[in-house]
mmCIF file of C-alpha atoms in Angstrom:
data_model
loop_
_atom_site.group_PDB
_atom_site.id
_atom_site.type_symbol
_atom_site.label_atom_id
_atom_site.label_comp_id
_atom_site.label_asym_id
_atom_site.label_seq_id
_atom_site.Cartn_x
_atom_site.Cartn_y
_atom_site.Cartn_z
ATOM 1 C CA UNK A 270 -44.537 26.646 4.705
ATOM 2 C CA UNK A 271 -41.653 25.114 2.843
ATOM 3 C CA UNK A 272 -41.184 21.674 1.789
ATOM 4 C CA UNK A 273 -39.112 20.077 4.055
ATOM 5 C CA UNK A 274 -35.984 18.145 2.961
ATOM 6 C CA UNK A 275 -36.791 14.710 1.411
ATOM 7 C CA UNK A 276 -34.832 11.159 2.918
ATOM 8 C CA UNK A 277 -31.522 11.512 2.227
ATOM 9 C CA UNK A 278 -29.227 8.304 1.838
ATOM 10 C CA UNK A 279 -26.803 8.026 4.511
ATOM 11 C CA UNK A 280 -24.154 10.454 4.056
ATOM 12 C CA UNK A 281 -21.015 8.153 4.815
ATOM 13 C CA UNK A 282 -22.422 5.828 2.666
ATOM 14 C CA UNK A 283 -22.340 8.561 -0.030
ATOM 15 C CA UNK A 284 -18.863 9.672 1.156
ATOM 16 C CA UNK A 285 -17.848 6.066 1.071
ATOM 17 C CA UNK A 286 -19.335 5.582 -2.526
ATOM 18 C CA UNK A 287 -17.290 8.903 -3.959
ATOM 19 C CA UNK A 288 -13.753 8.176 -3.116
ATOM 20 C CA UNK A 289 -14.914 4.318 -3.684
ATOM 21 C CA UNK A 290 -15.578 5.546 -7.725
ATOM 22 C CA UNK A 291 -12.115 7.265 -7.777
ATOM 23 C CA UNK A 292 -10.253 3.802 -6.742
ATOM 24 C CA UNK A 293 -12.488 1.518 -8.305
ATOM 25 C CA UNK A 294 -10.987 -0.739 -5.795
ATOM 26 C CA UNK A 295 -12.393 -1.421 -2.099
ATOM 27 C CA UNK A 296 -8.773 -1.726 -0.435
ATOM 28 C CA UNK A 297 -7.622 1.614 -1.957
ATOM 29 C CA UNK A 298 -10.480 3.760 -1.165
ATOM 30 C CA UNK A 299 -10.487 1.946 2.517
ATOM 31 C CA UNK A 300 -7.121 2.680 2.523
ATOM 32 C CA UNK A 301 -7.696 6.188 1.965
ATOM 33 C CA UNK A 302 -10.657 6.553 4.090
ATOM 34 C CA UNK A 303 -8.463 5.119 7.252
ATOM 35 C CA UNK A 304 -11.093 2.226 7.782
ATOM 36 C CA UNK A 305 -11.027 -1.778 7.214
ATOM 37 C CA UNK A 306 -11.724 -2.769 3.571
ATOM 38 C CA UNK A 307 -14.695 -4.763 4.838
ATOM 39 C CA UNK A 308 -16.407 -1.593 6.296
ATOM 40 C CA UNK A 309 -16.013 -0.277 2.738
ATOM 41 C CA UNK A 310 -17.981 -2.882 1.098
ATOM 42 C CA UNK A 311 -20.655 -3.270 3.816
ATOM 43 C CA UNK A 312 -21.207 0.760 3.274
ATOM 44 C CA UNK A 313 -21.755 -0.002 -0.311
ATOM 45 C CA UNK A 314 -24.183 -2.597 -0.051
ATOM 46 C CA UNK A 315 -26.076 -0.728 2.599
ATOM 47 C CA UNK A 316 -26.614 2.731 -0.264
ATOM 48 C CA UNK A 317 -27.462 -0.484 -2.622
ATOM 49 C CA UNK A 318 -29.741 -1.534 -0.728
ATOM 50 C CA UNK A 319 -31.250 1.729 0.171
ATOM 51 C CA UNK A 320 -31.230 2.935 -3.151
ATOM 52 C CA UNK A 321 -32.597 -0.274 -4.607
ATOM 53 C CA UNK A 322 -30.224 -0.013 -7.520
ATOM 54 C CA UNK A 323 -26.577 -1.293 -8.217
ATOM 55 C CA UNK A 324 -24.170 0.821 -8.567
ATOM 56 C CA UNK A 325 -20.694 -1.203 -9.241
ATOM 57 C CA UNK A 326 -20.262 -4.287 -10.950
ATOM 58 C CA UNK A 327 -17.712 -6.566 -9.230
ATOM 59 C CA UNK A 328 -14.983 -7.857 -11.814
ATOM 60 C CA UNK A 329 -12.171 -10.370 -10.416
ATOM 61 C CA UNK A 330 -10.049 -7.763 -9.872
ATOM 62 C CA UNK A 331 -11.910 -4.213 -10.131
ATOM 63 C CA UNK A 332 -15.100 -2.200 -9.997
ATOM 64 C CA UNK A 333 -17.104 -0.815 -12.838
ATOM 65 C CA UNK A 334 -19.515 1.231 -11.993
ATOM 66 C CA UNK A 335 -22.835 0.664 -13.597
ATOM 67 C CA UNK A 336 -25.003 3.217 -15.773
ATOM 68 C CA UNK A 337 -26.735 3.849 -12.444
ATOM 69 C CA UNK A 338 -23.442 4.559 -10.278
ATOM 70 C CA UNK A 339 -22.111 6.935 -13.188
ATOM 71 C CA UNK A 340 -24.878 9.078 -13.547
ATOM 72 C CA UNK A 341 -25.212 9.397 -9.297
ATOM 73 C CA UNK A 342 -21.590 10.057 -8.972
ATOM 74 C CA UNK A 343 -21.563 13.263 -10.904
ATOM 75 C CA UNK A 344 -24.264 14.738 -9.220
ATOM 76 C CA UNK A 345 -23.059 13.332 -5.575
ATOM 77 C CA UNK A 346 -19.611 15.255 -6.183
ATOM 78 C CA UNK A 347 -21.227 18.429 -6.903
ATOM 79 C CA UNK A 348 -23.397 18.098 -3.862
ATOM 80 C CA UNK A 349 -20.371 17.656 -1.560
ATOM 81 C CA UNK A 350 -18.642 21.034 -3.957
ATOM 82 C CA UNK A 351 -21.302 22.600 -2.751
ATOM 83 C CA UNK A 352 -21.374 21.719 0.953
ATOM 84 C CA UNK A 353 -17.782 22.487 0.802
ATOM 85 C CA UNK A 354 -18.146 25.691 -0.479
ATOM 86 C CA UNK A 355 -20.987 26.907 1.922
ATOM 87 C CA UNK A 356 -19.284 25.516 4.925
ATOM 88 C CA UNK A 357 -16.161 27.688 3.784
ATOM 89 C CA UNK A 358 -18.164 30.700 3.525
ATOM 90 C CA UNK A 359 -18.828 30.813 6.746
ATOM 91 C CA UNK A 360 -15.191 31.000 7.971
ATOM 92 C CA UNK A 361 -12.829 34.082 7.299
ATOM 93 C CA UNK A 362 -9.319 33.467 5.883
ATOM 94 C CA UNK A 363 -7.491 31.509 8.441
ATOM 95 C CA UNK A 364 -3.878 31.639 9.411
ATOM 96 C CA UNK A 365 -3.300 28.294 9.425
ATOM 97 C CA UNK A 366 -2.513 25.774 7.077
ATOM 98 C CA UNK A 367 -1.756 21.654 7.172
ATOM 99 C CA UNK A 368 0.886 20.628 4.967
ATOM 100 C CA UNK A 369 0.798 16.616 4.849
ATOM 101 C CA UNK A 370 4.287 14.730 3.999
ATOM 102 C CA UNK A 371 6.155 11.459 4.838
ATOM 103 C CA UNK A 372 7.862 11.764 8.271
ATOM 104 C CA UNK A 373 11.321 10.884 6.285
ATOM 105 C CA UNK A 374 10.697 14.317 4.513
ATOM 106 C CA UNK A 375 9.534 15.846 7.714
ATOM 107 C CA UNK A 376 12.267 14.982 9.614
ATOM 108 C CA UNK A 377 15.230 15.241 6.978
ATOM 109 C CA UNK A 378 14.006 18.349 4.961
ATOM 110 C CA UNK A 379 10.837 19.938 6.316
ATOM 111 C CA UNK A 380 11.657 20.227 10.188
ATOM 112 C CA UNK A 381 15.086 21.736 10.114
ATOM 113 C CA UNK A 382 14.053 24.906 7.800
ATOM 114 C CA UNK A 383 10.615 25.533 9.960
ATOM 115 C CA UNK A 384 12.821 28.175 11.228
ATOM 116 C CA UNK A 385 13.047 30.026 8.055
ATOM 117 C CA UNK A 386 9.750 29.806 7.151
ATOM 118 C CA UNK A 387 8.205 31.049 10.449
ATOM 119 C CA UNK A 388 11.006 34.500 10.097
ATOM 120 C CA UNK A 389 9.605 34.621 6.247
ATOM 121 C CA UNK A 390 5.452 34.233 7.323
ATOM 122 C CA UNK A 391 5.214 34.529 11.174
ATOM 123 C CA UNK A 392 1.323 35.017 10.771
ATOM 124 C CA UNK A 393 0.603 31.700 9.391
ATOM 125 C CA UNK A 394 0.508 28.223 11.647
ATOM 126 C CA UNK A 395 1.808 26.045 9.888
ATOM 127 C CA UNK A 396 0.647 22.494 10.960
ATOM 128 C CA UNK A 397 2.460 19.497 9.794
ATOM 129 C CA UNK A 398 0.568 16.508 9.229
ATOM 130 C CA UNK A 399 3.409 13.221 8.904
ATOM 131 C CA UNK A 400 2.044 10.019 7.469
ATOM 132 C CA UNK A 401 2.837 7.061 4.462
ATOM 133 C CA UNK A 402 -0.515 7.721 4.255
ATOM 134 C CA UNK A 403 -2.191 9.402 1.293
ATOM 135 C CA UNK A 404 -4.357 12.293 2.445
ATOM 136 C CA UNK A 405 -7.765 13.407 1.277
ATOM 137 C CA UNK A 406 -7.704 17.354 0.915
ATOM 138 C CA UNK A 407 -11.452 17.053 1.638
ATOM 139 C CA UNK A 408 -11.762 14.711 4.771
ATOM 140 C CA UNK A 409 -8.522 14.932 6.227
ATOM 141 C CA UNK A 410 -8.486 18.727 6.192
ATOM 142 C CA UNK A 411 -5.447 19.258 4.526
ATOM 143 C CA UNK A 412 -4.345 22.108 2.467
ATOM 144 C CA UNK A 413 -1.635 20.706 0.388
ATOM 145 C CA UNK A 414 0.852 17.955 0.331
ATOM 146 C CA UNK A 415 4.612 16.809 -0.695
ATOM 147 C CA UNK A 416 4.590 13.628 -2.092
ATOM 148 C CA UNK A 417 6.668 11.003 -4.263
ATOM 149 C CA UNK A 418 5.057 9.902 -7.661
ATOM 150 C CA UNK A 419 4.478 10.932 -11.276
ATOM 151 C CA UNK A 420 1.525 13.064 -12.339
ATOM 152 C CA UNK A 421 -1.349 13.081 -12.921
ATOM 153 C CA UNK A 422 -2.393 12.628 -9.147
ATOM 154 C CA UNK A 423 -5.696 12.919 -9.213
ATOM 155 C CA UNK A 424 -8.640 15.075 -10.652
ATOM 156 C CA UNK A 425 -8.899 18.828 -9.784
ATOM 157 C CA UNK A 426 -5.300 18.473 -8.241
ATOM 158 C CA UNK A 427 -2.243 20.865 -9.134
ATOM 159 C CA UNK A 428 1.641 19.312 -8.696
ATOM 160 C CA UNK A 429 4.414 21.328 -9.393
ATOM 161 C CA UNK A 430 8.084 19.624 -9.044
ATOM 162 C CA UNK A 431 9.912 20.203 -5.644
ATOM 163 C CA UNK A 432 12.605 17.418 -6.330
ATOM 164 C CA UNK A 433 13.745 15.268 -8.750
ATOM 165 C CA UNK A 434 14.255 11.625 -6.992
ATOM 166 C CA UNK A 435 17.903 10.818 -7.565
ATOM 167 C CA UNK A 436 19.272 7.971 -5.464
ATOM 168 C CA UNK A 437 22.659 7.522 -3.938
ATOM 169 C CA UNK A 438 24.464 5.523 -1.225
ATOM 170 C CA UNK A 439 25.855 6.963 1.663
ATOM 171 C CA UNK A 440 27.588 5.615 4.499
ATOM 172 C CA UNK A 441 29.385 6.949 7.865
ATOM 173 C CA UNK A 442 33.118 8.308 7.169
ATOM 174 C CA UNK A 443 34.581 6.293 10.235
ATOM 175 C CA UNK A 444 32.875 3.252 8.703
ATOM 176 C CA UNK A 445 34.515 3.855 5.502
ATOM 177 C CA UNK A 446 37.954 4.330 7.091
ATOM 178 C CA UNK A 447 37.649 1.293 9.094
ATOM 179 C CA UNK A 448 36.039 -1.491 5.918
ATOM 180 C CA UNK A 449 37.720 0.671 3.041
ATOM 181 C CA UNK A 450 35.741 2.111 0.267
ATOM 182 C CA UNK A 451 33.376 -0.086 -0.953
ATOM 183 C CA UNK A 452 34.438 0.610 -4.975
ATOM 184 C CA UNK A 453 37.976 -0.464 -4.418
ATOM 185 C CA UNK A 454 38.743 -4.546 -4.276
ATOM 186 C CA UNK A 455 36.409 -6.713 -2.490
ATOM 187 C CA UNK A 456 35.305 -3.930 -0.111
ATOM 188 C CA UNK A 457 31.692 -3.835 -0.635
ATOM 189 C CA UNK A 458 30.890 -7.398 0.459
ATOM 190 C CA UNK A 459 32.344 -6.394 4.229
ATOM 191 C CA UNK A 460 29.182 -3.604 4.429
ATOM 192 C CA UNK A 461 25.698 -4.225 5.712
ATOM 193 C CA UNK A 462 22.835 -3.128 3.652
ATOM 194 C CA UNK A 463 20.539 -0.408 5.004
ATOM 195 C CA UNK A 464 17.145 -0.881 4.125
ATOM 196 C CA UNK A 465 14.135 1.162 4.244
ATOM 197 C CA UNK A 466 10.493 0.303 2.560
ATOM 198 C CA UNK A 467 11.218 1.448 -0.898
ATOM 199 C CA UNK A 468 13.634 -1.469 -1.208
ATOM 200 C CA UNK A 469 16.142 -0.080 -4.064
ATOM 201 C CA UNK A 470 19.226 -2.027 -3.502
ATOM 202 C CA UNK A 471 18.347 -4.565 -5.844
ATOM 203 C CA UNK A 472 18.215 -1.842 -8.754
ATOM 204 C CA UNK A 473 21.208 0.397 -7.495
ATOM 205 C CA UNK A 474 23.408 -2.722 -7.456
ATOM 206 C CA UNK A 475 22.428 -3.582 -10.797
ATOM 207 C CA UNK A 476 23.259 -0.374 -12.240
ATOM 208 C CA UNK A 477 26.451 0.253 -9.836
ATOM 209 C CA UNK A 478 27.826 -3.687 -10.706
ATOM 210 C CA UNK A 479 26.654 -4.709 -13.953
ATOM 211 C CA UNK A 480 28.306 -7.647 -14.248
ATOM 212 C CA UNK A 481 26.770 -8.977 -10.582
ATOM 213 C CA UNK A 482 26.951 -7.447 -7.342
ATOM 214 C CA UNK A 483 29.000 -8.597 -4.412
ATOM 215 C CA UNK A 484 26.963 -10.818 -1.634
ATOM 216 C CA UNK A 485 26.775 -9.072 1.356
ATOM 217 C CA UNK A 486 27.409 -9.747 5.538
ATOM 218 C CA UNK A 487 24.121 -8.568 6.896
ATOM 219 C CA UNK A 488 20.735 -6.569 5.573
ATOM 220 C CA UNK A 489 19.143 -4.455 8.350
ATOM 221 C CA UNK A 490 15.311 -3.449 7.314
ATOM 222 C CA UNK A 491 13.272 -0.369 8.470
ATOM 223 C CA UNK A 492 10.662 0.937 7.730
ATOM 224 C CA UNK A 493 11.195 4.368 7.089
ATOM 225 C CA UNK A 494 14.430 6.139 4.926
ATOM 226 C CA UNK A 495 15.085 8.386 7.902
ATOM 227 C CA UNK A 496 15.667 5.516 9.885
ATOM 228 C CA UNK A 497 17.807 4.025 7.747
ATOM 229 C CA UNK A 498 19.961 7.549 7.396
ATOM 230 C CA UNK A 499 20.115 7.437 10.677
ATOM 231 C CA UNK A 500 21.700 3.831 10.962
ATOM 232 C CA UNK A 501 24.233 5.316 8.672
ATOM 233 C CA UNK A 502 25.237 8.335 10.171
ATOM 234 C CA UNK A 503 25.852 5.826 13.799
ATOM 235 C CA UNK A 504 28.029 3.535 11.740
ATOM 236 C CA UNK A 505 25.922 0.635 11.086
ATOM 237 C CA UNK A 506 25.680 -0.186 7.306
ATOM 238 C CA UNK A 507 25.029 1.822 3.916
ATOM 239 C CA UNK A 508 21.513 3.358 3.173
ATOM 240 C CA UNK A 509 20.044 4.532 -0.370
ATOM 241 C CA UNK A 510 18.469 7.742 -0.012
ATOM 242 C CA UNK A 511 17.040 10.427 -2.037
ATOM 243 C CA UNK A 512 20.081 13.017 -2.049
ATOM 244 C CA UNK A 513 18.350 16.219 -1.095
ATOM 245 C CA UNK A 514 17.304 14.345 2.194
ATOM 246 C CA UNK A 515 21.571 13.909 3.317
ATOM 247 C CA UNK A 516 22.782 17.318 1.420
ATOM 248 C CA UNK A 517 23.839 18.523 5.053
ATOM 249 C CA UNK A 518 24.872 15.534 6.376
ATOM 250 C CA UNK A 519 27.378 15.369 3.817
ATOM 251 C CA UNK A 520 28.208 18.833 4.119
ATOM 252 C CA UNK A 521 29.040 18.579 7.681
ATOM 253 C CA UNK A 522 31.143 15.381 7.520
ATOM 254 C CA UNK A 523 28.432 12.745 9.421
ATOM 255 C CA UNK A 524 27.982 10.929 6.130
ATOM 256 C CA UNK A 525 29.832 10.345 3.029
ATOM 257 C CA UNK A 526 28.708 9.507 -0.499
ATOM 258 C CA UNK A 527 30.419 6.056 -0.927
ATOM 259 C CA UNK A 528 29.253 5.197 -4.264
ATOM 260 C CA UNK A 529 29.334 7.219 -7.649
ATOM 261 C CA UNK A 530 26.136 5.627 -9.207
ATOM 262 C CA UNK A 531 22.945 7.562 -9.255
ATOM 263 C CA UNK A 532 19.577 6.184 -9.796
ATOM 264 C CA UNK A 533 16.860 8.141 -11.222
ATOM 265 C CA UNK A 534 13.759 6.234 -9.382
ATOM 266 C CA UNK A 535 11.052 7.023 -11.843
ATOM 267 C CA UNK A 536 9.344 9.074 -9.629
ATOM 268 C CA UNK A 537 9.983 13.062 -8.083
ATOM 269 C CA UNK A 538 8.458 14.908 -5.189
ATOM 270 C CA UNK A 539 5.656 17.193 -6.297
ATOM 271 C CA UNK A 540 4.076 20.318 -4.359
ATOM 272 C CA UNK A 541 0.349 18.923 -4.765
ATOM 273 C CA UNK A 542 -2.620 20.768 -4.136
ATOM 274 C CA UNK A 543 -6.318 21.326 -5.048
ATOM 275 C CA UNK A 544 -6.854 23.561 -8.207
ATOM 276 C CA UNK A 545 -9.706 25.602 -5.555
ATOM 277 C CA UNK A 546 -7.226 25.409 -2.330
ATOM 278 C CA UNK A 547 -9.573 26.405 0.742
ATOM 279 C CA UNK A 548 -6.941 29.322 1.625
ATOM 280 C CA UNK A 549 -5.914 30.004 -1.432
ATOM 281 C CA UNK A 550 -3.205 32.949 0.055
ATOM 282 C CA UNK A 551 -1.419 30.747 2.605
ATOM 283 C CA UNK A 552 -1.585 27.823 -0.001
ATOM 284 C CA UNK A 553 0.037 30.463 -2.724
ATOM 285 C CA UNK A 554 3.003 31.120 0.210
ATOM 286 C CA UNK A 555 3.624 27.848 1.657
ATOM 287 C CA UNK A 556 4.027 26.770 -2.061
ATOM 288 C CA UNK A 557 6.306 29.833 -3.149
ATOM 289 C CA UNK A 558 8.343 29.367 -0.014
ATOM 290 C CA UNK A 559 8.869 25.455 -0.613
ATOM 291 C CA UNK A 560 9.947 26.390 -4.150
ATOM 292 C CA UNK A 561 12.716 28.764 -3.062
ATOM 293 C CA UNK A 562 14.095 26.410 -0.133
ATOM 294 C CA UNK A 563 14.445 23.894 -2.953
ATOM 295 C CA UNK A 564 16.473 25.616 -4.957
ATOM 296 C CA UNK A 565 18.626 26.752 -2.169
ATOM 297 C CA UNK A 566 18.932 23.131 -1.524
#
């Protein structure tokens, strides 16, 4: 008779202690995990304890992992590649596939061409998975992602360029008629400030008034850009938004790009993906259908 399988550590401890080496942080990899930072650290000590070896050092403000942790880590992330890959083997090709994104893109960009994409692949599901939150392609079950940043994103990841981030300032046409442009005079000072959780006013203003920006009557603060878009189409203030995300708006008249300043934020909107996708055919047309919709953008 076989051996049976020796103890085995806990394997959310393990799980824990992988995306814990990626972050070398405890809030990060909490963060990404969707649990309390605490809960983190006590799943740490707990595989310490059960492993009788230490596998981080705690710095003031970092982790290092020790000889121990980097010589466990390797082998722990091919174990999980290779429960991965036999779980997968037991499913055929699926016809669905979760995209994750920020609700401002899913709302502004990704929702109003769903359409087009369902006449161009009407056998694939495509499930749409909104959230600030950074996903985990292994956890979280998703296939790929659209997400602001620079590269690299992470290890075993692919990102090819959707967007380049260029911000503008937009406002509603009937608020413009009624306060005046807000280039001309003293015009600006009369309009309330959208804001959203990026915070970029204080940047835009000091490229679009370099010699000091007007004060201003009111700041209104949300927490997503789609909110704040749609404060500006209804006429309450100016918002900074990426300009792919108000192309139409401006094309059918509900908004109006007030300012001529642009401001390149530093960071684009990659197509990001793992290197193996789990579907690798619906992950090849999702991508090759986002690509084209961009450029017809």
């Amino acid at each position: 008779m076989a051996e049976g399988i020796r103890h085995l550590p806990s394997l959310n401890g393990l799980r824990v202690f992988e995306v814990v080496t990626r972050h070398l942080n405890f809030r990060l990899a909490a963060e990404e995990i969707g649990v309390t930072q605490g809960a983190v650290a006590q799943q740490i000590r707990g595989l310490e304890a059960e492993l009788g070896l230490k596998l981080f050092d705690r710095l003031p403000r970092t982790l290092a992992l020790t000889e121990a942790g980097q010589s466990y880590v390797a082998n722990i992330r091919r174990a999980f590649e290779l429960i991965s890959e036999a779980t997968e083997t037991l499913k055929p090709e699926p016809l669905h596939l979760t995209i994750s994104v920020t609700p401002t893109f899913a709302s502004k960009w990704l929702i109003p061409r769903l359409p087009d994409f369902t006449a161009a692949h009407p056998n694939i599901d495509l499930r749409i998975l909104a959230s600030d939150r950074i996903a985990n392609f292994q956890t979280d079950a998703v296939d790929l992602a659209v997400r602001h940043g620079r590269p690299p994103f992470g290890p075993n990841l692919n990102a090819e360029l959707l967007f380049d981030h260029v911000i503008i300032a937009v406002g509603s046409p009937l608020l413009v008629e009624k306060l005046g442009f807000p280039d001309q005079e003293d015009n600006f000072s009369r309009y309330p400030r959208l804001h959203d959780g990026h915070d970029l006013w204080p940047q835009f203003l000091e490229l679009a008034f370099p010699n000091g920006a007007p004060a201003t009557a009111k700041n209104i603060r949300f927490n997503q850009t789609s909110l704040a878009i749609e404060a500006a189409i209804a006429g309450q203030g100016l918002a900074l938004t990426s300009t792919f995300f108000v192309d139409e708006d401006i094309a059918s008249g509900r908004l109006l790009r007030v300012l001529p300043t642009e401001l390149t934020a530093g960071s684009d909107f990659y197509v990001i993906s793992p290197r193996k996708p789990r579907h690798a055919a619906s992950v090849a047309a999702v991508k090759s259908w986002l690509a084209d919709a961009a450029r017809q953008n």
